[in-house]
Short mmCIF file of C-alpha atoms in Angstrom, two decimals:
data_model
loop_
_atom_site.label_atom_id
_atom_site.label_comp_id
_atom_site.label_asym_id
_atom_site.label_seq_id
_atom_site.Cartn_x
_atom_site.Cartn_y
_atom_site.Cartn_z
CA UNK A 1 82.37 85.87 75.87
CA UNK A 2 82.99 88.74 78.25
CA UNK A 3 85.21 88.18 81.28
CA UNK A 4 82.77 90.18 83.38
CA UNK A 5 81.37 88.54 86.52
CA UNK A 6 78.52 90.16 88.41
CA UNK A 7 79.33 91.99 91.61
CA UNK A 8 76.81 89.76 93.35
CA UNK A 9 78.84 86.68 92.44
CA UNK A 10 82.25 88.17 93.14
CA UNK A 11 81.12 89.73 96.43
CA UNK A 12 78.94 87.06 98.01
CA UNK A 13 77.91 87.15 101.66
CA UNK A 14 78.96 83.99 103.46
CA UNK A 15 80.82 82.62 106.47
CA UNK A 16 84.47 82.17 107.41
CA UNK A 17 87.14 81.09 107.45
CA UNK A 18 87.62 80.25 103.74
CA UNK A 19 85.70 80.84 100.54
CA UNK A 20 87.27 77.85 98.79
CA UNK A 21 87.41 75.52 101.82
CA UNK A 22 84.24 76.54 103.67
CA UNK A 23 81.80 78.40 101.41
CA UNK A 24 82.48 76.30 98.30
CA UNK A 25 82.09 72.89 100.01
CA UNK A 26 78.96 74.13 101.79
CA UNK A 27 77.48 75.07 98.40
CA UNK A 28 78.62 71.80 96.83
CA UNK A 29 76.98 69.69 99.54
CA UNK A 30 73.78 71.68 99.18
CA UNK A 31 73.84 71.29 95.41
CA UNK A 32 74.30 67.53 95.79
CA UNK A 33 71.19 67.27 97.95
CA UNK A 34 69.22 69.44 95.52
CA UNK A 35 70.20 67.14 92.65
CA UNK A 36 69.07 64.09 94.59
CA UNK A 37 65.76 65.82 95.22
CA UNK A 38 65.36 66.90 91.58
CA UNK A 39 66.06 63.32 90.47
CA UNK A 40 63.28 62.08 92.75
CA UNK A 41 65.61 59.83 94.76
CA UNK A 42 66.08 61.84 97.97
CA UNK A 43 63.62 59.68 99.90
CA UNK A 44 65.61 56.56 98.97
CA UNK A 45 68.88 57.83 100.46
CA UNK A 46 70.05 56.00 103.56
CA UNK A 47 73.71 57.03 103.74
CA UNK A 48 75.96 59.81 102.39
CA UNK A 49 79.77 59.97 102.36
CA UNK A 50 82.15 62.73 101.33
CA UNK A 51 85.81 62.45 100.33
CA UNK A 52 87.96 65.58 100.36
CA UNK A 53 90.96 65.55 98.02
CA UNK A 54 94.13 67.58 97.65
CA UNK A 55 94.10 70.94 99.36
CA UNK A 56 90.61 70.37 100.79
CA UNK A 57 91.94 67.24 102.49
CA UNK A 58 95.27 68.79 103.50
CA UNK A 59 93.93 71.84 105.34
CA UNK A 60 90.25 70.97 105.59
CA UNK A 61 90.21 70.57 109.37
CA UNK A 62 91.73 74.01 109.97
CA UNK A 63 89.44 75.59 107.40
CA UNK A 64 86.28 73.95 108.76
CA UNK A 65 85.62 72.04 105.52
CA UNK A 66 83.97 68.96 107.11
CA UNK A 67 81.78 71.28 109.19
CA UNK A 68 80.72 73.07 106.01
CA UNK A 69 79.89 69.77 104.29
CA UNK A 70 77.62 68.74 107.15
CA UNK A 71 75.89 72.15 107.16
CA UNK A 72 75.37 71.96 103.40
CA UNK A 73 73.92 68.45 103.59
CA UNK A 74 71.44 69.76 106.16
CA UNK A 75 70.21 72.34 103.66
CA UNK A 76 71.96 75.49 104.90
CA UNK A 77 73.28 78.08 102.44
CA UNK A 78 76.21 80.48 103.00
CA UNK A 79 74.20 83.67 102.53
CA UNK A 80 71.71 83.02 105.32
CA UNK A 81 73.09 80.34 107.63
CA UNK A 82 73.83 81.28 111.22
CA UNK A 83 77.64 80.93 111.42
CA UNK A 84 77.18 79.16 114.77
CA UNK A 85 75.40 76.32 112.96
CA UNK A 86 78.45 75.72 110.75
CA UNK A 87 81.12 75.92 113.45
CA UNK A 88 81.55 72.46 114.92
CA UNK A 89 78.81 70.87 112.81
CA UNK A 90 81.13 67.95 112.02
CA UNK A 91 83.68 68.36 114.81
CA UNK A 92 81.09 67.81 117.54
CA UNK A 93 78.87 65.40 115.61
CA UNK A 94 77.72 62.40 117.74
CA UNK A 95 78.61 59.16 115.94
CA UNK A 96 75.69 57.54 114.13
CA UNK A 97 73.33 60.35 115.00
CA UNK A 98 70.63 61.05 112.44
CA UNK A 99 71.33 63.79 109.92
CA UNK A 100 68.38 65.58 108.33
CA UNK A 101 69.33 65.60 104.65
CA UNK A 102 68.05 68.81 103.11
CA UNK A 103 66.08 69.38 106.29
CA UNK A 104 63.62 66.59 105.42
CA UNK A 105 65.21 63.14 105.02
CA UNK A 106 66.74 61.52 108.09
CA UNK A 107 69.83 59.41 107.34
CA UNK A 108 72.53 57.69 109.41
CA UNK A 109 75.73 59.70 109.55
CA UNK A 110 79.00 59.67 111.49
CA UNK A 111 82.17 61.74 111.47
CA UNK A 112 83.96 58.90 109.66
CA UNK A 113 81.69 59.51 106.65
CA UNK A 114 83.86 62.53 105.78
CA UNK A 115 87.22 61.22 104.59
CA UNK A 116 90.36 63.34 104.13
CA UNK A 117 92.60 62.32 101.19
CA UNK A 118 95.26 65.05 100.98
CA UNK A 119 97.65 62.98 98.86
CA UNK A 120 95.08 62.36 96.14
CA UNK A 121 94.81 65.21 93.64
CA UNK A 122 92.15 65.12 90.96
CA UNK A 123 93.07 66.61 87.57
CA UNK A 124 90.18 69.08 87.50
CA UNK A 125 91.37 71.31 90.37
CA UNK A 126 93.42 71.07 93.60
CA UNK A 127 90.21 71.64 95.63
CA UNK A 128 88.09 68.58 94.86
CA UNK A 129 85.44 66.61 96.73
CA UNK A 130 83.23 63.63 95.91
CA UNK A 131 79.82 63.06 97.49
CA UNK A 132 78.17 59.63 97.29
CA UNK A 133 74.67 58.58 98.33
CA UNK A 134 73.47 54.98 98.76
CA UNK A 135 70.17 53.35 99.66
CA UNK A 136 69.48 50.93 102.53
CA UNK A 137 70.82 48.04 100.46
CA UNK A 138 74.08 49.84 99.65
CA UNK A 139 73.18 50.54 96.03
CA UNK A 140 74.37 53.85 94.57
CA UNK A 141 71.75 56.57 94.41
CA UNK A 142 73.96 59.55 93.55
CA UNK A 143 77.65 60.26 92.95
CA UNK A 144 79.05 63.72 92.13
CA UNK A 145 82.51 65.30 92.16
CA UNK A 146 82.81 69.04 92.72
CA UNK A 147 85.67 71.49 92.41
CA UNK A 148 85.83 74.51 94.70
CA UNK A 149 87.56 76.90 92.32
CA UNK A 150 88.02 79.92 94.61
CA UNK A 151 85.87 82.77 95.87
CA UNK A 152 83.09 80.36 96.86
CA UNK A 153 82.53 79.37 93.23
CA UNK A 154 82.01 75.66 92.52
CA UNK A 155 82.11 73.55 89.36
CA UNK A 156 80.63 70.07 88.99
CA UNK A 157 82.81 67.53 87.23
CA UNK A 158 81.62 66.90 83.69
CA UNK A 159 79.34 69.90 83.68
CA UNK A 160 79.56 72.16 80.61
CA UNK A 161 80.49 75.81 81.17
CA UNK A 162 77.63 77.79 82.65
CA UNK A 163 75.56 79.71 80.13
CA UNK A 164 74.61 83.20 81.23
CA UNK A 165 70.95 84.09 81.26
CA UNK A 166 71.83 87.23 79.31
CA UNK A 167 74.91 88.40 77.48
CA UNK A 168 76.50 91.52 78.90
CA UNK A 169 76.33 94.50 76.56
CA UNK A 170 79.94 95.54 77.14
CA UNK A 171 82.15 92.67 76.07
CA UNK A 172 85.77 92.69 77.23
CA UNK A 173 88.23 89.91 77.94
CA UNK A 174 91.22 91.97 79.03
CA UNK A 175 92.12 95.28 80.64
CA UNK A 176 93.14 96.61 77.24
CA UNK A 177 89.70 95.79 75.83
CA UNK A 178 87.99 97.25 78.91
CA UNK A 179 89.84 100.55 78.45
CA UNK A 180 89.00 100.57 74.73
CA UNK A 181 85.29 100.01 75.44
CA UNK A 182 85.31 102.85 77.97
CA UNK A 183 87.16 105.16 75.56
CA UNK A 184 84.71 104.40 72.78
CA UNK A 185 81.71 105.24 74.93
CA UNK A 186 83.29 107.99 77.01
CA UNK A 187 82.50 106.25 80.30
CA UNK A 188 84.32 105.17 83.43
CA UNK A 189 85.15 101.58 84.41
CA UNK A 190 82.45 101.77 87.10
CA UNK A 191 79.91 102.89 84.51
CA UNK A 192 80.89 99.98 82.25
CA UNK A 193 80.26 97.60 85.14
CA UNK A 194 76.95 99.30 85.92
CA UNK A 195 75.72 98.89 82.34
CA UNK A 196 76.55 95.19 82.48
CA UNK A 197 74.86 94.76 85.86
CA UNK A 198 71.67 96.37 84.60
CA UNK A 199 71.13 93.46 82.24
CA UNK A 200 70.45 91.41 85.38
CA UNK A 201 68.64 93.94 87.59
CA UNK A 202 67.17 97.43 87.49
CA UNK A 203 68.99 100.55 88.64
CA UNK A 204 67.27 100.77 92.01
CA UNK A 205 67.72 97.05 92.70
CA UNK A 206 71.38 97.34 91.76
CA UNK A 207 71.90 100.28 94.12
CA UNK A 208 70.14 98.41 96.93
CA UNK A 209 72.24 95.31 96.32
CA UNK A 210 75.52 97.22 96.36
CA UNK A 211 74.44 98.99 99.52
CA UNK A 212 73.71 95.59 101.10
CA UNK A 213 77.20 94.37 100.22
CA UNK A 214 78.69 97.46 101.83
CA UNK A 215 76.44 97.08 104.88
CA UNK A 216 77.72 93.52 105.36
CA UNK A 217 81.32 94.66 104.91
CA UNK A 218 81.03 97.57 107.33
CA UNK A 219 79.16 95.42 109.87
CA UNK A 220 82.00 92.92 109.74
CA UNK A 221 84.53 95.72 110.36
CA UNK A 222 82.52 96.96 113.33
CA UNK A 223 82.05 93.47 114.79
CA UNK A 224 85.76 92.78 114.52
CA UNK A 225 86.68 96.08 116.15
CA UNK A 226 84.52 95.21 119.16
CA UNK A 227 85.38 91.52 119.59
CA UNK A 228 88.07 90.30 121.95
CA UNK A 229 89.51 86.98 123.07
CA UNK A 230 91.29 84.14 121.32
CA UNK A 231 90.61 82.74 117.87
CA UNK A 232 89.60 79.08 117.53
CA UNK A 233 92.27 76.51 116.77
CA UNK A 234 95.45 75.16 118.27
CA UNK A 235 97.46 78.34 117.66
CA UNK A 236 95.43 80.29 120.24
CA UNK A 237 95.95 83.54 118.32
CA UNK A 238 94.75 86.54 120.29
CA UNK A 239 92.50 89.05 118.54
CA UNK A 240 94.13 92.49 118.28
CA UNK A 241 91.74 94.77 116.37
CA UNK A 242 89.71 95.75 119.45
CA UNK A 243 92.81 96.67 121.44
CA UNK A 244 94.14 98.78 118.56
CA UNK A 245 90.76 100.49 118.25
CA UNK A 246 90.81 101.36 121.96
CA UNK A 247 94.34 102.75 121.70
CA UNK A 248 93.44 104.92 118.71
CA UNK A 249 90.26 106.19 120.36
CA UNK A 250 92.24 107.08 123.50
CA UNK A 251 94.74 108.99 121.37
CA UNK A 252 91.94 110.92 119.67
CA UNK A 253 90.29 111.69 123.01
CA UNK A 254 93.59 113.07 124.21
CA UNK A 255 93.66 115.56 121.38
CA UNK A 256 96.09 113.71 119.15
CA UNK A 257 95.51 113.74 115.42
CA UNK A 258 93.74 110.71 114.00
CA UNK A 259 96.09 108.24 112.39
CA UNK A 260 94.37 107.08 109.19
CA UNK A 261 97.05 104.54 108.33
CA UNK A 262 96.74 102.83 111.69
CA UNK A 263 92.96 102.76 111.41
CA UNK A 264 93.35 101.20 107.96
CA UNK A 265 95.31 98.33 109.48
CA UNK A 266 92.81 97.94 112.30
CA UNK A 267 89.92 97.71 109.81
CA UNK A 268 91.65 94.91 107.91
CA UNK A 269 92.59 93.00 111.07
CA UNK A 270 89.00 93.30 112.29
CA UNK A 271 87.54 91.64 109.18
CA UNK A 272 90.05 88.83 109.01
CA UNK A 273 89.75 88.08 112.72
CA UNK A 274 85.99 87.78 112.19
CA UNK A 275 86.68 85.50 109.25
CA UNK A 276 89.11 83.35 111.24
CA UNK A 277 86.45 83.02 113.93
CA UNK A 278 83.97 81.70 111.37
CA UNK A 279 81.84 84.83 111.39
CA UNK A 280 79.82 86.41 108.59
CA UNK A 281 82.01 88.01 105.95
CA UNK A 282 81.87 89.06 102.32
CA UNK A 283 84.11 87.17 99.91
CA UNK A 284 86.18 89.92 98.32
CA UNK A 285 87.06 88.09 96.15
CA UNK A 286 87.92 85.34 98.68
CA UNK A 287 87.60 84.93 102.44
CA UNK A 288 91.34 84.71 103.00
CA UNK A 289 91.65 88.17 101.43
CA UNK A 290 88.30 89.47 102.70
CA UNK A 291 89.73 92.30 104.80
CA UNK A 292 91.46 94.34 102.10
CA UNK A 293 88.56 95.86 100.16
CA UNK A 294 86.43 96.65 103.25
CA UNK A 295 89.43 98.21 104.98
CA UNK A 296 90.33 100.45 102.03
CA UNK A 297 86.68 101.37 101.44
CA UNK A 298 86.23 102.22 105.13
CA UNK A 299 89.46 104.23 105.04
CA UNK A 300 88.04 106.27 102.15
CA UNK A 301 84.61 106.56 103.83
CA UNK A 302 86.03 107.83 107.11
CA UNK A 303 89.03 109.92 106.10
CA UNK A 304 88.85 110.89 102.43
CA UNK A 305 85.24 110.93 101.21
CA UNK A 306 84.42 114.52 102.07
CA UNK A 307 87.45 115.79 100.20
CA UNK A 308 86.71 113.61 97.17
CA UNK A 309 82.92 113.80 96.74
CA UNK A 310 81.64 116.92 98.46
CA UNK A 311 78.19 118.45 98.40
CA UNK A 312 79.18 120.73 95.53
CA UNK A 313 79.55 117.85 93.08
CA UNK A 314 76.67 116.11 91.35
CA UNK A 315 76.92 112.37 90.94
CA UNK A 316 74.81 109.49 89.72
CA UNK A 317 74.08 106.64 92.15
CA UNK A 318 77.40 105.15 91.01
CA UNK A 319 79.64 108.13 91.56
CA UNK A 320 79.78 109.64 88.07
CA UNK A 321 80.18 113.42 87.96
CA UNK A 322 77.34 114.84 85.86
CA UNK A 323 76.88 118.54 86.53
CA UNK A 324 76.73 121.34 89.02
CA UNK A 325 73.81 120.33 91.24
CA UNK A 326 72.88 117.15 93.06
CA UNK A 327 70.34 115.03 91.23
CA UNK A 328 67.65 113.05 93.07
CA UNK A 329 67.39 109.27 92.61
CA UNK A 330 64.48 108.28 94.84
CA UNK A 331 65.50 106.48 98.01
CA UNK A 332 69.08 106.28 96.83
CA UNK A 333 69.67 109.73 95.47
CA UNK A 334 69.59 112.05 98.45
CA UNK A 335 70.45 115.64 97.73
CA UNK A 336 67.05 117.39 97.44
CA UNK A 337 64.07 117.74 99.72
CA UNK A 338 60.45 117.93 98.55
CA UNK A 339 60.76 121.71 98.17
CA UNK A 340 63.81 121.33 95.95
CA UNK A 341 66.14 122.53 98.67
CA UNK A 342 69.40 120.77 99.37
CA UNK A 343 69.01 118.46 102.37
CA UNK A 344 71.08 118.96 105.49
CA UNK A 345 74.81 118.60 105.04
CA UNK A 346 75.13 115.33 106.96
CA UNK A 347 72.50 113.63 104.82
CA UNK A 348 74.12 114.89 101.62
CA UNK A 349 77.54 113.74 102.77
CA UNK A 350 76.18 110.30 103.63
CA UNK A 351 74.43 110.01 100.25
CA UNK A 352 77.63 110.98 98.45
CA UNK A 353 79.62 108.42 100.41
CA UNK A 354 77.16 105.70 99.43
CA UNK A 355 77.45 106.67 95.78
CA UNK A 356 81.20 106.55 96.11
CA UNK A 357 81.09 103.08 97.66
CA UNK A 358 78.99 101.85 94.75
CA UNK A 359 81.56 103.24 92.36
CA UNK A 360 84.34 101.60 94.40
CA UNK A 361 82.61 98.20 94.31
CA UNK A 362 81.73 98.35 90.61
CA UNK A 363 85.28 99.34 89.66
CA UNK A 364 86.67 96.53 91.80
CA UNK A 365 84.22 94.09 90.20
CA UNK A 366 85.42 94.86 86.67
CA UNK A 367 89.05 94.40 87.76
CA UNK A 368 88.35 91.25 89.78
CA UNK A 369 86.58 89.73 86.79
CA UNK A 370 89.82 89.98 84.81
CA UNK A 371 91.81 88.15 87.48
CA UNK A 372 89.28 85.35 87.73
CA UNK A 373 88.88 84.93 83.97
CA UNK A 374 92.53 85.21 82.95
CA UNK A 375 94.45 83.85 85.95
CA UNK A 376 92.95 82.71 89.27
CA UNK A 377 91.60 83.91 92.61
CA UNK A 378 92.22 80.50 94.23
CA UNK A 379 95.06 80.06 96.71
CA UNK A 380 95.13 76.34 95.96
CA UNK A 381 95.67 77.14 92.29
CA UNK A 382 97.89 80.22 92.31
CA UNK A 383 99.16 80.75 95.84
CA UNK A 384 98.33 83.79 97.92
CA UNK A 385 99.20 86.09 95.03
CA UNK A 386 95.90 84.93 93.52
CA UNK A 387 93.93 85.89 96.63
CA UNK A 388 95.61 88.79 98.42
CA UNK A 389 97.25 90.10 95.23
CA UNK A 390 93.95 90.20 93.35
CA UNK A 391 92.13 91.81 96.28
CA UNK A 392 94.86 94.42 96.68
CA UNK A 393 94.64 95.32 92.99
CA UNK A 394 90.85 95.54 93.14
CA UNK A 395 91.01 97.80 96.20
CA UNK A 396 93.70 100.01 94.65
CA UNK A 397 91.60 100.48 91.52
CA UNK A 398 88.45 101.15 93.52
CA UNK A 399 90.18 103.77 95.68
CA UNK A 400 91.67 105.45 92.63
CA UNK A 401 88.20 105.65 91.09
CA UNK A 402 86.57 107.33 94.09
CA UNK A 403 89.51 109.72 94.39
CA UNK A 404 88.75 111.00 90.90
CA UNK A 405 91.28 108.96 88.95
CA UNK A 406 90.98 108.35 85.22
CA UNK A 407 90.45 104.89 83.77
CA UNK A 408 94.15 104.59 82.94
CA UNK A 409 95.14 105.68 86.44
CA UNK A 410 92.77 102.99 87.79
CA UNK A 411 94.40 100.35 85.57
CA UNK A 412 97.83 101.61 86.64
CA UNK A 413 96.94 101.38 90.34
CA UNK A 414 95.70 97.81 89.93
CA UNK A 415 98.89 96.90 88.04
CA UNK A 416 101.15 98.38 90.72
CA UNK A 417 99.31 96.53 93.48
CA UNK A 418 99.38 93.16 91.71
CA UNK A 419 102.97 93.50 90.50
CA UNK A 420 104.23 93.67 94.06
CA UNK A 421 102.41 90.52 95.13
CA UNK A 422 103.78 88.27 92.38
CA UNK A 423 105.09 84.99 93.80
CA UNK A 424 103.34 85.34 97.17
CA UNK A 425 102.89 81.86 98.64
CA UNK A 426 99.95 80.41 100.55
CA UNK A 427 101.32 78.38 103.47
CA UNK A 428 98.99 78.91 106.46
CA UNK A 429 100.39 77.71 109.77
CA UNK A 430 98.34 74.82 111.10
CA UNK A 431 96.04 75.02 108.08
CA UNK A 432 94.25 77.94 109.76
CA UNK A 433 93.38 81.23 108.06
CA UNK A 434 95.27 83.13 110.75
CA UNK A 435 99.06 83.20 110.34
CA UNK A 436 100.17 84.93 108.14
CA UNK A 437 96.75 85.61 106.62
CA UNK A 438 95.36 88.17 109.09
CA UNK A 439 98.38 90.48 109.14
CA UNK A 440 98.86 89.98 105.40
CA UNK A 441 95.49 91.64 104.77
CA UNK A 442 96.52 94.68 106.78
CA UNK A 443 99.78 95.00 104.87
CA UNK A 444 98.01 94.57 101.52
CA UNK A 445 95.45 97.24 102.43
CA UNK A 446 98.33 99.65 102.97
CA UNK A 447 99.86 98.58 99.66
CA UNK A 448 96.55 99.26 97.90
CA UNK A 449 96.46 102.81 99.25
CA UNK A 450 100.09 103.38 98.24
CA UNK A 451 99.42 102.02 94.74
CA UNK A 452 96.42 104.33 94.34
CA UNK A 453 98.39 107.38 95.46
CA UNK A 454 101.27 106.58 93.10
CA UNK A 455 98.87 106.15 90.20
CA UNK A 456 97.04 109.37 90.99
CA UNK A 457 100.34 111.26 90.87
CA UNK A 458 100.91 110.05 87.32
CA UNK A 459 99.00 110.47 84.07
CA UNK A 460 98.09 106.80 83.67
CA UNK A 461 100.93 105.94 81.30
CA UNK A 462 103.22 103.15 82.49
CA UNK A 463 105.52 100.47 81.11
CA UNK A 464 103.97 97.25 82.49
CA UNK A 465 100.31 96.70 81.67
CA UNK A 466 97.75 95.14 83.99
CA UNK A 467 97.22 92.39 81.41
CA UNK A 468 100.94 91.55 81.51
CA UNK A 469 100.85 91.29 85.29
CA UNK A 470 97.73 89.11 85.27
CA UNK A 471 99.37 86.74 82.78
CA UNK A 472 102.57 86.71 84.85
CA UNK A 473 100.55 85.82 87.94
CA UNK A 474 98.93 82.95 86.03
CA UNK A 475 102.29 81.61 84.86
CA UNK A 476 103.82 82.02 88.31
CA UNK A 477 100.94 80.05 89.83
CA UNK A 478 101.53 77.20 87.40
CA UNK A 479 105.26 77.13 88.19
CA UNK A 480 104.81 77.47 91.96
CA UNK A 481 105.42 74.29 93.95
CA UNK A 482 102.26 72.63 95.25
CA UNK A 483 103.58 72.78 98.80
CA UNK A 484 103.28 76.57 98.69
CA UNK A 485 99.65 76.54 97.54
CA UNK A 486 97.31 76.14 100.52
CA UNK A 487 98.53 72.68 101.50
CA UNK A 488 100.50 73.74 104.61
CA UNK A 489 103.34 71.47 103.40
CA UNK A 490 105.96 74.20 102.98
CA UNK A 491 107.10 77.68 103.98
CA UNK A 492 105.88 79.11 107.26
CA UNK A 493 103.61 76.14 107.83
CA UNK A 494 106.56 73.81 108.38
CA UNK A 495 108.95 76.32 109.95
CA UNK A 496 106.73 77.56 112.77
CA UNK A 497 106.10 75.38 115.79
CA UNK A 498 102.35 74.90 116.23
CA UNK A 499 101.99 75.40 119.95
#
């Protein structure tokens, strides 16, 4: 079976601060309620409890896991829930107040019904949780264990592997196979991803969906650049992105040259500050690493797009060069007016940027699929190398693609980016997705740009393959001590005073 995962699974719109500790548990709680309803027993439920094991128990408070469980039990879903309804849902819950299960069945519930068991690790995954429902007489009505496996994905204990509704036409399980498939067909990595996506949705729907992902990413950047104040939690970390934005805008107003590298860092800080505040973000491929891809994409959009995809180049809606004149693609094509004349330059430039972003996201999706299938994107499983390292590689490959790189240069860029994150630990101070997570995204965004530029200066040939690095990351994650994998039991988490 192909390693490919749809862009709409890998880049899901949700809430902060963690895909595995917030989005996953929210989905799991919602799934539990849906199963009770499907079994026809929802109206019998009188009481629900949740036990959080391992990493979910160790850093659940800082990650808002109990809040997410309560929101999920109430019937909220990550894609549409108002983030304000998740923040504090458990923390401020009045004891023995009635909880509306699935929005329709009132049950008794108290904060003590969510139990943290950090020392208990279930064999299925470090991020595990068990939900139990009983009737008024205390008899069991439902009992399910879920694993939050990273990126907001969940797996129910005992459930067979999910069967795809349709097999993807381009089957690849490794980077080597992906390159071979592209060589055989004479297509780019983005085009390979597009052909797979079109099994699930039409071309126009796909373009609209990718545009929606980018709209959510760019909105998160903008929100973070405008927000000020202190992040929630005992660390009292002050937000910095808005201050940096103001400094850079003052420098530009004074006639100084724009500083793309400093804007890149500000973009990444903006997203991860929004994430730390529990705002709406796009998992990319996780929340802890959510700032890297949007920052690099915004960096390309603002500073490089016009030099890479100008009005003189024709492209498909996914950024493929096809000829000497711009082709129209309905609402998504741009390029020509009703009289066949080229539209105004601003509209053409904007249309070309959107096509480039689609190519960026599709390329990143193909690469991210390889990390998820052959290693991990879960910090609790592989350390931060699995989250920030994977995101950095995806961003490096995406940037290389929109800068005109070949498939082998894209693979090389992803390999460079991942290679230099091997062994990166996940030890958040205070269990919060703040230190070192926020700055780490800014540094990784810079690394992604450097990796892309190095790859573009070469011909795509290199000694270490992306597949070798992915396998090394997997092995390193297995060997890494548990205390360095999202438990806050080692590293910075125990060497920084939390005050």
